[in-house]
Tab-separated table of C-alpha atoms in Angstrom:
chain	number	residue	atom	x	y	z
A	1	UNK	CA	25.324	13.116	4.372
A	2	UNK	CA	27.566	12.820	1.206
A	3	UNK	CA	27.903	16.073	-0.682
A	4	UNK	CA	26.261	14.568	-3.701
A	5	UNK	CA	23.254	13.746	-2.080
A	6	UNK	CA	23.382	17.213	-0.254
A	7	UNK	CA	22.892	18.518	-4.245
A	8	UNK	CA	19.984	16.846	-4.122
A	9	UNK	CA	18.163	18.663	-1.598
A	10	UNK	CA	14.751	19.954	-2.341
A	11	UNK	CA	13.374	23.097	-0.380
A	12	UNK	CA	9.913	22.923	-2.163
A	13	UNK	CA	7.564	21.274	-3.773
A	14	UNK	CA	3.836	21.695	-4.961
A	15	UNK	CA	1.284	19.108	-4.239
A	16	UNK	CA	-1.587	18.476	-7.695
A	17	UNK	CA	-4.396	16.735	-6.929
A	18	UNK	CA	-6.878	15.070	-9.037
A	19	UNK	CA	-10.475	15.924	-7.641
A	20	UNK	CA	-12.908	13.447	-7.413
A	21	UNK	CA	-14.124	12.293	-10.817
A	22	UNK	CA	-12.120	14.080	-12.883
A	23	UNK	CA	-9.261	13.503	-15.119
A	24	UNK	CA	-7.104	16.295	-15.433
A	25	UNK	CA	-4.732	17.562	-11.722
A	26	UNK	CA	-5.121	20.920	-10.145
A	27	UNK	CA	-2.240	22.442	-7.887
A	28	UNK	CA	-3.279	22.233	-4.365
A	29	UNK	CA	-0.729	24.174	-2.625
A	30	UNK	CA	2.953	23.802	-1.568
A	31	UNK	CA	5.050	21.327	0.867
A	32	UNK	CA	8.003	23.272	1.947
A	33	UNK	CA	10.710	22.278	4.053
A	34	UNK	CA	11.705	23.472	7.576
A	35	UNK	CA	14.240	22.546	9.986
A	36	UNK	CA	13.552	18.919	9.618
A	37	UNK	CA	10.080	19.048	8.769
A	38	UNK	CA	8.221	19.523	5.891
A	39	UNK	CA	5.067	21.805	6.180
A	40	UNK	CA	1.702	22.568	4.014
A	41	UNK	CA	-0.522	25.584	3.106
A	42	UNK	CA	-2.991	25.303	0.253
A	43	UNK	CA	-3.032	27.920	-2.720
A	44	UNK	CA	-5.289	30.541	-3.185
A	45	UNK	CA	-6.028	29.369	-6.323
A	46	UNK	CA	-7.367	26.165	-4.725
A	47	UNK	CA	-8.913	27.689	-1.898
A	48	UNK	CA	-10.898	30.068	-4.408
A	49	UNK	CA	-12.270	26.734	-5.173
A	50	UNK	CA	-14.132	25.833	-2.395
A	51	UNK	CA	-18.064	26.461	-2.982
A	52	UNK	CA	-17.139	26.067	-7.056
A	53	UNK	CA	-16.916	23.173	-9.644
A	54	UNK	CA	-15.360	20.844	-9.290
A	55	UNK	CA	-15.311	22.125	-5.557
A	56	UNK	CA	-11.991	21.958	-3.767
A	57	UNK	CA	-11.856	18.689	-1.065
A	58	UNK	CA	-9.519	18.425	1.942
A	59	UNK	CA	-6.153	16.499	1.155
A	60	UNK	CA	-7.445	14.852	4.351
A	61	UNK	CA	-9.328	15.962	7.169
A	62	UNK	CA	-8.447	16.437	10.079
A	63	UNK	CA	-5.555	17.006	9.046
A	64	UNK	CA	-4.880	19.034	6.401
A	65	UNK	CA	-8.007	21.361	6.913
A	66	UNK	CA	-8.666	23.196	4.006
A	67	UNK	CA	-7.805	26.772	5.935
A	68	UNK	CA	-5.010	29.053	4.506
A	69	UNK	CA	-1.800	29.687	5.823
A	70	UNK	CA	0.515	26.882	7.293
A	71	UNK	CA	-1.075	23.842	8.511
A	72	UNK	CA	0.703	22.782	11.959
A	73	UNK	CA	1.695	19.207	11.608
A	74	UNK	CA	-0.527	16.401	13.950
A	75	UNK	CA	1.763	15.791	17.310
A	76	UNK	CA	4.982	13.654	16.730
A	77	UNK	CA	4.694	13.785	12.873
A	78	UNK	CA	7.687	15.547	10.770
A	79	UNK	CA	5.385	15.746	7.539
A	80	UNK	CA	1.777	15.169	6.853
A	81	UNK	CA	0.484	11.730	7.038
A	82	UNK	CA	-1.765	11.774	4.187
A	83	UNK	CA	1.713	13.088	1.744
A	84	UNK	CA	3.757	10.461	3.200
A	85	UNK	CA	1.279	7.841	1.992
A	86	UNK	CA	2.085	9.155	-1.587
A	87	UNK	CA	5.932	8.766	-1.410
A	88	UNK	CA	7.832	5.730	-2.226
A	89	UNK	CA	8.424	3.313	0.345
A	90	UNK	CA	12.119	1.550	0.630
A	91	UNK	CA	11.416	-0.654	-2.773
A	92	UNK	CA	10.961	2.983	-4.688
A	93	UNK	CA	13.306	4.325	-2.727
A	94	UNK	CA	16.227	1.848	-3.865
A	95	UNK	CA	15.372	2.985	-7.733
A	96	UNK	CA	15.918	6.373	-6.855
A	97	UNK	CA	18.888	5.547	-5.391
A	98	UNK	CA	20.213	3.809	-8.195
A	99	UNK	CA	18.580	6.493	-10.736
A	100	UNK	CA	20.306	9.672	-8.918
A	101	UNK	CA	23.635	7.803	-7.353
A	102	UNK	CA	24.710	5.042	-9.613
A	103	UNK	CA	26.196	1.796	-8.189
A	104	UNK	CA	24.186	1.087	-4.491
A	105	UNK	CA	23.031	-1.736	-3.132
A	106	UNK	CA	20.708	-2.885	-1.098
A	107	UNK	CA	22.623	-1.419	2.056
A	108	UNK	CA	22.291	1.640	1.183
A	109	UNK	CA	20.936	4.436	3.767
A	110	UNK	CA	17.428	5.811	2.615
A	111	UNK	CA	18.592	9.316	3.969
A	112	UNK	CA	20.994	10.019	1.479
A	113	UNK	CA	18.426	11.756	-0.229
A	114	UNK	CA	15.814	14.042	1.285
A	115	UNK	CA	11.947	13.303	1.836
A	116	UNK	CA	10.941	16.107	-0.793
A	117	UNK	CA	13.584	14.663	-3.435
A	118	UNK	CA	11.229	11.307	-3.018
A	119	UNK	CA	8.351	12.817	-3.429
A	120	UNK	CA	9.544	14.371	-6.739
A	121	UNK	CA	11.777	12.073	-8.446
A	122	UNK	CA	9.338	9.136	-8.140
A	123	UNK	CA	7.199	8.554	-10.939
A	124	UNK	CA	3.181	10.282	-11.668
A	125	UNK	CA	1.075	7.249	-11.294
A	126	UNK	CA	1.762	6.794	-7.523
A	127	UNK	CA	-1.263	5.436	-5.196
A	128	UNK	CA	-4.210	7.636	-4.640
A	129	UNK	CA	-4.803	11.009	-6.236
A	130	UNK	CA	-1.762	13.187	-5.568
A	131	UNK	CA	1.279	14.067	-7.538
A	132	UNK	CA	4.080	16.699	-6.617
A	133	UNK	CA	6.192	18.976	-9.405
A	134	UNK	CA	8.532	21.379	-9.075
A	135	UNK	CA	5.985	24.300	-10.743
A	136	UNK	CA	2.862	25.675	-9.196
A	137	UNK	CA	1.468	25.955	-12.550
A	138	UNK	CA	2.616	23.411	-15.473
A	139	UNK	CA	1.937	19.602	-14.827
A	140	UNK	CA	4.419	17.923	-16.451
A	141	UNK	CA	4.040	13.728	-15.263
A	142	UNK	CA	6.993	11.582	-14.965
A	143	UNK	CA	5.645	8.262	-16.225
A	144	UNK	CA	7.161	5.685	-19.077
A	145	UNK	CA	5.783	4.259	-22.269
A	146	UNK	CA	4.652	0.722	-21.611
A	147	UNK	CA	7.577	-1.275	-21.523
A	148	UNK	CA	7.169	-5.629	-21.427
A	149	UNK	CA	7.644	-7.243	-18.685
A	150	UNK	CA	10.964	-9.138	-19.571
A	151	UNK	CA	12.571	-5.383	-18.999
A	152	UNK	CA	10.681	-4.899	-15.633
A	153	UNK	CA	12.140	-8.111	-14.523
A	154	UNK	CA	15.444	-7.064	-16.152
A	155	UNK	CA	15.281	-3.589	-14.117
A	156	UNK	CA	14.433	-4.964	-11.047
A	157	UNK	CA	17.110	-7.637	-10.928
A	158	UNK	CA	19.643	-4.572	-11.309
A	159	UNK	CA	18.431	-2.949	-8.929
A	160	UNK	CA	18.659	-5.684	-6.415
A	161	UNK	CA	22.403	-5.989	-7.417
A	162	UNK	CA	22.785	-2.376	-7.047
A	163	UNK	CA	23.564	-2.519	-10.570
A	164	UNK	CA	22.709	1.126	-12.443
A	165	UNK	CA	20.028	0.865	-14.749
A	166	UNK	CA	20.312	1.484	-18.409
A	167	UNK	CA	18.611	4.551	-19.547
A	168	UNK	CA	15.810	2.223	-21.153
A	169	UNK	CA	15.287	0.653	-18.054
A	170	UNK	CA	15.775	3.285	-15.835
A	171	UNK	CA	11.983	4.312	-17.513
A	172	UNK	CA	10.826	1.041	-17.283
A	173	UNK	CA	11.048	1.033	-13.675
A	174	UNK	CA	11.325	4.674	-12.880
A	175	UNK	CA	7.780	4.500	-13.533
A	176	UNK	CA	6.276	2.214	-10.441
A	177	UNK	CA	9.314	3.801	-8.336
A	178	UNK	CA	6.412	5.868	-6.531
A	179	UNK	CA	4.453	2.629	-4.781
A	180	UNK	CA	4.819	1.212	-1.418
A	181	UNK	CA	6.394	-1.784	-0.006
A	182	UNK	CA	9.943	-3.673	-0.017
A	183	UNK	CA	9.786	-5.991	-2.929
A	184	UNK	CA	10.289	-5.513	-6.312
A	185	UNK	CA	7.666	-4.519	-8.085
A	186	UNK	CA	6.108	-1.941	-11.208
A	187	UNK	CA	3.237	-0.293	-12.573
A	188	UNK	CA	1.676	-1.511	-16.076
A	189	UNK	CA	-1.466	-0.993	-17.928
A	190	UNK	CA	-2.842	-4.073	-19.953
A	191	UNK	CA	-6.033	-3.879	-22.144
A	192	UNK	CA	-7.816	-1.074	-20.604
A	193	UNK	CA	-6.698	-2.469	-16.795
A	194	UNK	CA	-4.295	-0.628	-14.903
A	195	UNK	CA	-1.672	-3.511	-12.437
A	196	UNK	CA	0.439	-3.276	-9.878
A	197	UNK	CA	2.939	-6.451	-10.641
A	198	UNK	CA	4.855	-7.821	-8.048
A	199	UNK	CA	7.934	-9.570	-8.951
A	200	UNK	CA	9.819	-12.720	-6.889
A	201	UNK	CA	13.395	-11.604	-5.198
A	202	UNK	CA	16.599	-13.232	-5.754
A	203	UNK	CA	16.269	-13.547	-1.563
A	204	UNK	CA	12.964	-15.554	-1.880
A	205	UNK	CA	13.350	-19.143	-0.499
A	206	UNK	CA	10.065	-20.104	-1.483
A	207	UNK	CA	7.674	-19.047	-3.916
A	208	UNK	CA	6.333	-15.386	-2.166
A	209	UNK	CA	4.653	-14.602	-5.250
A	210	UNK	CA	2.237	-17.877	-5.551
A	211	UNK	CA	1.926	-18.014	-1.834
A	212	UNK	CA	0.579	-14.562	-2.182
A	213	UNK	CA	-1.931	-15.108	-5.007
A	214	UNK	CA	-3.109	-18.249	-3.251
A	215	UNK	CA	-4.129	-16.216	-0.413
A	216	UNK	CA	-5.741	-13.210	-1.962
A	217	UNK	CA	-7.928	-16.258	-4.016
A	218	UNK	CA	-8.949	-17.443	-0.993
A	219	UNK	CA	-9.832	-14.722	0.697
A	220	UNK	CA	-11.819	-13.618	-2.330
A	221	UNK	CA	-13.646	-17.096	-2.414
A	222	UNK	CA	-14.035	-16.401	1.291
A	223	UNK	CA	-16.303	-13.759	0.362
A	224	UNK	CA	-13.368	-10.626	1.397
A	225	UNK	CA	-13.584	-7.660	-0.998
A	226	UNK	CA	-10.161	-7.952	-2.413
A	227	UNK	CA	-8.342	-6.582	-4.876
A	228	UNK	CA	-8.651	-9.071	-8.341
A	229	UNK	CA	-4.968	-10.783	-8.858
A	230	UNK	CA	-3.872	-13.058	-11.233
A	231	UNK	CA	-0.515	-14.885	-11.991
A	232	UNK	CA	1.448	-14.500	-14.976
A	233	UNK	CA	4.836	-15.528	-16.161
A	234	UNK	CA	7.451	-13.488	-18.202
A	235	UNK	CA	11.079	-14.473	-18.398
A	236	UNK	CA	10.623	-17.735	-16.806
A	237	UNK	CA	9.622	-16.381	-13.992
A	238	UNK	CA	6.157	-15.854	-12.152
A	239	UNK	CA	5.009	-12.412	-12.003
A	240	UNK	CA	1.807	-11.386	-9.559
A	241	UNK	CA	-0.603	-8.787	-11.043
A	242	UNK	CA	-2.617	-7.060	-8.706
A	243	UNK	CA	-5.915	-4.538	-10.233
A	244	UNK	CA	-5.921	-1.153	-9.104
A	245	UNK	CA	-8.624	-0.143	-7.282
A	246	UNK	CA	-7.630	3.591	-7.275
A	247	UNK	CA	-8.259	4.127	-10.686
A	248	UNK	CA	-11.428	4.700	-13.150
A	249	UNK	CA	-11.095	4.645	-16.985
A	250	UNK	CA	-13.124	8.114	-17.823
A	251	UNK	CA	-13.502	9.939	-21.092
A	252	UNK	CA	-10.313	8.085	-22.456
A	253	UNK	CA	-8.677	9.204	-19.512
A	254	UNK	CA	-8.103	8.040	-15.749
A	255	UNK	CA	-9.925	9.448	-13.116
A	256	UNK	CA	-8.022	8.607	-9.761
A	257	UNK	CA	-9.474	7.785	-6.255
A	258	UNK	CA	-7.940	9.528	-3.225
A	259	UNK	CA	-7.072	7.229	-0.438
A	260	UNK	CA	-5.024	7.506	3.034
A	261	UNK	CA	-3.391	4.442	4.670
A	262	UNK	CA	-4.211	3.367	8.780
A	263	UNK	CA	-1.267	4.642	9.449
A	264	UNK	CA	-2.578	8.172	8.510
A	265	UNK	CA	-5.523	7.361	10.339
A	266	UNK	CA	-4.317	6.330	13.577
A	267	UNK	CA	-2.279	9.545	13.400
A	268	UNK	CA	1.274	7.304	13.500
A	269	UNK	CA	4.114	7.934	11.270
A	270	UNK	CA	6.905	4.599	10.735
A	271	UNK	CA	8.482	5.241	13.598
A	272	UNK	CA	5.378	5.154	15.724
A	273	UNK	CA	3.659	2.135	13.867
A	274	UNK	CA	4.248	-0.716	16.286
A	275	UNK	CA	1.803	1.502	18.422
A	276	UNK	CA	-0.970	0.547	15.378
A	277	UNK	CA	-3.708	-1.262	16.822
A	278	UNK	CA	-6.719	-2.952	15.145
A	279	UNK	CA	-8.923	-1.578	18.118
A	280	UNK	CA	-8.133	1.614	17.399
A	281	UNK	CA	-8.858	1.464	13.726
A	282	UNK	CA	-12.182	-0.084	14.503
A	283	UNK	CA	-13.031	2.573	16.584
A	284	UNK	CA	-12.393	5.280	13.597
A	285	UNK	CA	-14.307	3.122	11.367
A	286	UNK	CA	-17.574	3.280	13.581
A	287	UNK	CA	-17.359	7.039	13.994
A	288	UNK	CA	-16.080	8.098	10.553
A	289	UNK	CA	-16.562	5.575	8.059
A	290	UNK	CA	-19.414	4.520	5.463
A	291	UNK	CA	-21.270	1.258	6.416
A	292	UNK	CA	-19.781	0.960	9.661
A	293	UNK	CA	-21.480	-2.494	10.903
A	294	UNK	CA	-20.548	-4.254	7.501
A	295	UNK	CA	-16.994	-2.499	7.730
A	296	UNK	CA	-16.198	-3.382	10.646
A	297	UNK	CA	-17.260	-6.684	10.024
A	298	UNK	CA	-14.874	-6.984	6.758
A	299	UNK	CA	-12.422	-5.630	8.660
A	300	UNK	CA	-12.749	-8.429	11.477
A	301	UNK	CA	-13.071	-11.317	8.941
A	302	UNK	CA	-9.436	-9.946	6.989
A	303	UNK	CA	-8.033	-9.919	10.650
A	304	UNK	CA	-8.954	-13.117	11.134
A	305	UNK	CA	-7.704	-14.361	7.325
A	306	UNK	CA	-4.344	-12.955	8.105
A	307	UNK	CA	-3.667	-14.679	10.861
A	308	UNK	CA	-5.096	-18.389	8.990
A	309	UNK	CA	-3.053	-17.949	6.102
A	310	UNK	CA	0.555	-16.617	7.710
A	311	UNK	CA	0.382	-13.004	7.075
A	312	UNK	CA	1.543	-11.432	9.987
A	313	UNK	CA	2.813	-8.569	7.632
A	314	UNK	CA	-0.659	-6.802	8.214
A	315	UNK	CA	1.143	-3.301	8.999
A	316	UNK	CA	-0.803	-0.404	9.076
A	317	UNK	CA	0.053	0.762	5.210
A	318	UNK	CA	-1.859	-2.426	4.494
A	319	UNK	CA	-4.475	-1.491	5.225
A	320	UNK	CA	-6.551	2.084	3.564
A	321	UNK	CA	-9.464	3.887	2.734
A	322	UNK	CA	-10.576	5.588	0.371
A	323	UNK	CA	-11.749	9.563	0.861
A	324	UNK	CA	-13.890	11.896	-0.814
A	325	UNK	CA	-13.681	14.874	0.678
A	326	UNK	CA	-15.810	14.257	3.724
A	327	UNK	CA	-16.122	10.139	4.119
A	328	UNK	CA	-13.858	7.092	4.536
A	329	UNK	CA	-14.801	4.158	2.796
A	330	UNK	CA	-12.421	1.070	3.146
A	331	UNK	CA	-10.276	-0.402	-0.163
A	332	UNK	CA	-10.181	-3.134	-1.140
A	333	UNK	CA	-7.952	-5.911	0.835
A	334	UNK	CA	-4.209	-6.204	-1.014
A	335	UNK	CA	-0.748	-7.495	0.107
A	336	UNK	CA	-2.179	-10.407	1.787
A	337	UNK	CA	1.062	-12.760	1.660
A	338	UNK	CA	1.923	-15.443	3.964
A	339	UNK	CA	5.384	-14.825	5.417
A	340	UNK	CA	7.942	-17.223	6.382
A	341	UNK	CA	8.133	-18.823	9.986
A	342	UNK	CA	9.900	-21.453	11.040
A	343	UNK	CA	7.818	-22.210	14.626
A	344	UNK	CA	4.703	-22.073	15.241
A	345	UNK	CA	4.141	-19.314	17.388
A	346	UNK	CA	3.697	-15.872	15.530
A	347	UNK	CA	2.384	-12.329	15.787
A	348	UNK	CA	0.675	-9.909	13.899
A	349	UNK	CA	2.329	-6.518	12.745
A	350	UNK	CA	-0.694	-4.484	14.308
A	351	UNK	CA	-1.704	-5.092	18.103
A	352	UNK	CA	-4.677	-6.708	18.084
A	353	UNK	CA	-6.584	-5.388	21.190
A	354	UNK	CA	-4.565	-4.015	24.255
A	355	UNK	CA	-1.065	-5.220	23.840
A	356	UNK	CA	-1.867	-8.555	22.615
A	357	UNK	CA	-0.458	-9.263	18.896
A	358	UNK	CA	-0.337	-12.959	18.869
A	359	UNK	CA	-1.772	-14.508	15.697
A	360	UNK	CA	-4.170	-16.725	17.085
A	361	UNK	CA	-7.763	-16.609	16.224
A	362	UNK	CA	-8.224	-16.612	20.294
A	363	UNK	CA	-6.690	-12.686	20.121
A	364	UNK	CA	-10.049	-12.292	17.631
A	365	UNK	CA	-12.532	-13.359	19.835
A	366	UNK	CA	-11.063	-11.731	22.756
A	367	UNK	CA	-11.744	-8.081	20.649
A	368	UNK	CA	-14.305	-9.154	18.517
A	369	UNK	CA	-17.086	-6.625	21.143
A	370	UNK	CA	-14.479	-3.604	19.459
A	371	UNK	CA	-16.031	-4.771	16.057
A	372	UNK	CA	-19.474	-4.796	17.140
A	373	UNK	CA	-19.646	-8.760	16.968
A	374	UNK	CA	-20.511	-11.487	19.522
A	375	UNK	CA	-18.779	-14.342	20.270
A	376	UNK	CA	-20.553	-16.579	18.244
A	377	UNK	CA	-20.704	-14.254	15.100
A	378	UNK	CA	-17.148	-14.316	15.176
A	379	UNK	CA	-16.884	-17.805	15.900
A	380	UNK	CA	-18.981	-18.251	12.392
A	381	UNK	CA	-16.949	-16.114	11.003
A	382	UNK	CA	-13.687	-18.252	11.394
A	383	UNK	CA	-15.630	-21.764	10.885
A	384	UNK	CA	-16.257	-20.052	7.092
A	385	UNK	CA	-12.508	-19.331	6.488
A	386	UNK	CA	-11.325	-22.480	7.568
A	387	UNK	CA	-13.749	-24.166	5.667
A	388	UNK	CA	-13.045	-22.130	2.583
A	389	UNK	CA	-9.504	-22.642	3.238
A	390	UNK	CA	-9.589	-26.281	3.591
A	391	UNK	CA	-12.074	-26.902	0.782
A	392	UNK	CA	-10.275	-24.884	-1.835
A	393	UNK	CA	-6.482	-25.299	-1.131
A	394	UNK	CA	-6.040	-28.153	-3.917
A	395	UNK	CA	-8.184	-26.572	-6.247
A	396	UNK	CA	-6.072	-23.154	-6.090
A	397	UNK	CA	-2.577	-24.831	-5.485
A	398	UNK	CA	-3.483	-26.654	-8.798
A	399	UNK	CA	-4.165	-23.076	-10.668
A	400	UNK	CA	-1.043	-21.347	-9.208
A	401	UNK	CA	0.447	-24.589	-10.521
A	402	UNK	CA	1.904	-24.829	-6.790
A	403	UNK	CA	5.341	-27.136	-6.981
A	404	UNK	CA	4.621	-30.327	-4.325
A	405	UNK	CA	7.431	-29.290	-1.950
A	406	UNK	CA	5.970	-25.727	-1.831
A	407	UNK	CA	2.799	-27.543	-0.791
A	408	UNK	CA	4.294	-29.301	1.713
A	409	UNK	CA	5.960	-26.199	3.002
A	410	UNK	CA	2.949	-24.290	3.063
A	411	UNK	CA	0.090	-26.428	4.351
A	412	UNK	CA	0.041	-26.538	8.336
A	413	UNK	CA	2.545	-23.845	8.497
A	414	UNK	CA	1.710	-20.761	6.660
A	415	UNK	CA	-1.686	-21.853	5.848
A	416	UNK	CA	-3.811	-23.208	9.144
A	417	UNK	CA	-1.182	-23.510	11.489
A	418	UNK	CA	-2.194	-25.113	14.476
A	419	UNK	CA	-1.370	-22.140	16.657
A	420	UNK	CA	-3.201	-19.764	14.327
A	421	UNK	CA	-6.636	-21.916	14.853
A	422	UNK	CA	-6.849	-21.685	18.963
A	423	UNK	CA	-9.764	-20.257	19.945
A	424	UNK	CA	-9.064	-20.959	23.796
């Protein structure tokens, strides 16, 4: 490690959280850092809470009980699952890079600065209901005024250079630096909405951002519960916006929804996610969530959309649920996009049942008794998406205004592949 990113180093931090329904954070407790791992305990202050209005709710049980003193972390985990969900992933990461080190590109290790550093350098309106500061008892957010979307794009091409931002931009993007994934992408609010907007890479050989509203259409005229998305275009350039589903307008204010990835759920960190399995999950969701038949069922049917449509990026971080203190309900669907192949065979990011991954609709059926269906509710279930699929490709092509060679590309490769469709 260089010696200005050992500067950097954080020992502690203190984790706000906004309880359910309201609008204003309390502190929760403090992360600190120990030999490599970073460990919780909740405040007194919050603990005195329990019982009380608005009463004090686990950060996420059964893991971080709400129980003084230092919480042991779950087996093979170096931090809490449920805090890792609320740090930036490597997209976030890179614009802390570039805020705190200057000129880096894309190469550049992750691990120059610490996990804690992440957690409170990227900006307030991160995913889900947490936030961390530096004080146990003065919120101060990190957040940006609402900048256009010209300067996003603007930001985010420098940062794909490794070019430093410009103090302007630095805010822009500074701002959305605290959500997950790889690609570019920022936070903005837009008449009373709150967006995630997804921007297309200077890497992209095809059109990533149509190819992704295209699906999430379809899977929403499929009947899903996804996440509403429409397309825009600023700078010449098409921009994705995605609704948040984690937020409530309240009082003039936002209220904010706590949620925990399947990663956190299946008790995995990164390093352990290729061990993610949809079986699993499906067994949590009949034991611990809300509405487990219909759950399960959704759950099953987005499976099974994945794999028609290309998206074999189905990791377990795409996938959450919301929690309330005692229940898991699941979000919804977001960061369905069809990925690139150039053969037909393919496999999903998450096993499927046993060790079988492969993105065929044959893996389905074969663990469709895990999601409480038979095999000819699940066969229904993929005769619908194909049929959706098939009857409403032109229609939605058209209003992504989908170029005819990106058509060509996608049809019978991404979308309905022929190895996707076996069934035997």
């Amino acid at each position: 490690m260089t010696s200005s990113s050992r500067t950097q180093n954080n020992k502690e931090a203190f984790v706000w959280i906004w309880l359910p329904g309201e609008t204003k954070p309390v502190v929760a407790g403090r992360l600190e850092a120990d030999n490599g791992n970073i460990l919780f305990n909740y405040g007194k202050s919050y603990l005195d809470r329990i019982g009380s209005q608005p009463a004090a709710i686990p950060i996420y049980e059964p893991e971080l009980p709400l129980h003084a003193g230092a919480l042991p972390l779950p087996e093979g985990l170096t931090m809490p699952g449920c805090i890792r969900d609320a740090a930036p992933d490597a997209w976030g990461r890179r614009v802390i890079i570039n805020k705190k080190l200057g000129l880096k590109g894309a190469d550049t290790d992750t691990a120059e600065l610490d996990e804690l550093t992440y957690l409170l350098e990227s900006g307030s309106d991160r995913i889900g209901a947490l936030d961390f500061q530096r004080s146990p008892t003065e919120y101060v957010p990190r957040s940006a005024n609402n900048v256009s979307m010209e300067e996003l794009i603007e930001s985010a091409e420098r940062v794909e250079k490794g070019v430093p931002l410009t103090p302007d931009l630095d805010q822009a993007l500074f701002h959305g630096s605290s959500i997950g994934g790889a690609r570019p992408k920022a936070l903005i609010q837009d008449q009373g909405k709150k967006y995630v907007a997804k921007f297309s890479s200077s890497t992209d050989l095809y059109s990533v951002v149509k190819a992704e509203f295209i699906a999430m259409r379809l899977a929403d005229i499929a009947g899903l519960n996804i996440a509403p998305v429409k397309l825009v275009k600023a700078a010449n350039k098409d921009v994705l916006l995605i609704e948040r589903f984690d937020r409530q307008p309240k009082d003039g204010n936002w209220s904010r929804k706590a949620m925990v990835s399947a990663l956190t759920l299946l008790g995995l960190d990164d390093m352990m996610a290729r061990y993610a399995s949809y079986e699993t999950l499906a067994e949590i969701i009949r034991h611990r969530f809300t509405d487990p038949k219909d759950t399960l069922r959704e759950l099953f049917s987005r499976l099974a959309f994945n794999i028609l449509c290309g998206n074999t990026d189905d990791h377990a971080r795409n996938h959450a649920a919301f929690w309330n203190g005692e229940s898991l309900t699941l979000t919804p669907a977001y960061d369905i996009c069809p990925q690139g192949r150039t053969g037909n065979e393919a496999s999903q990011a998450m096993l499927i049942s046993g060790n079988n991954n492969m993105s065929q609709l044959k893996s389905c059926l074969e663990a469709a008794n895990h999601f409480l269906l038979s095999v000819s509710d699940a066969s229904a279930i993929f005769t619908h998406l194909i049929g959706t699929i098939e009857n409403n490709w032109s229609a939605i092509s058209e209003e992504a205004e989908l170029s005819e060679v990106d058509k060509k590309l996608f049809w019978g490769r991404q979308f309905l592949n022929p190895y996707s469709t076996t069934t035997t």
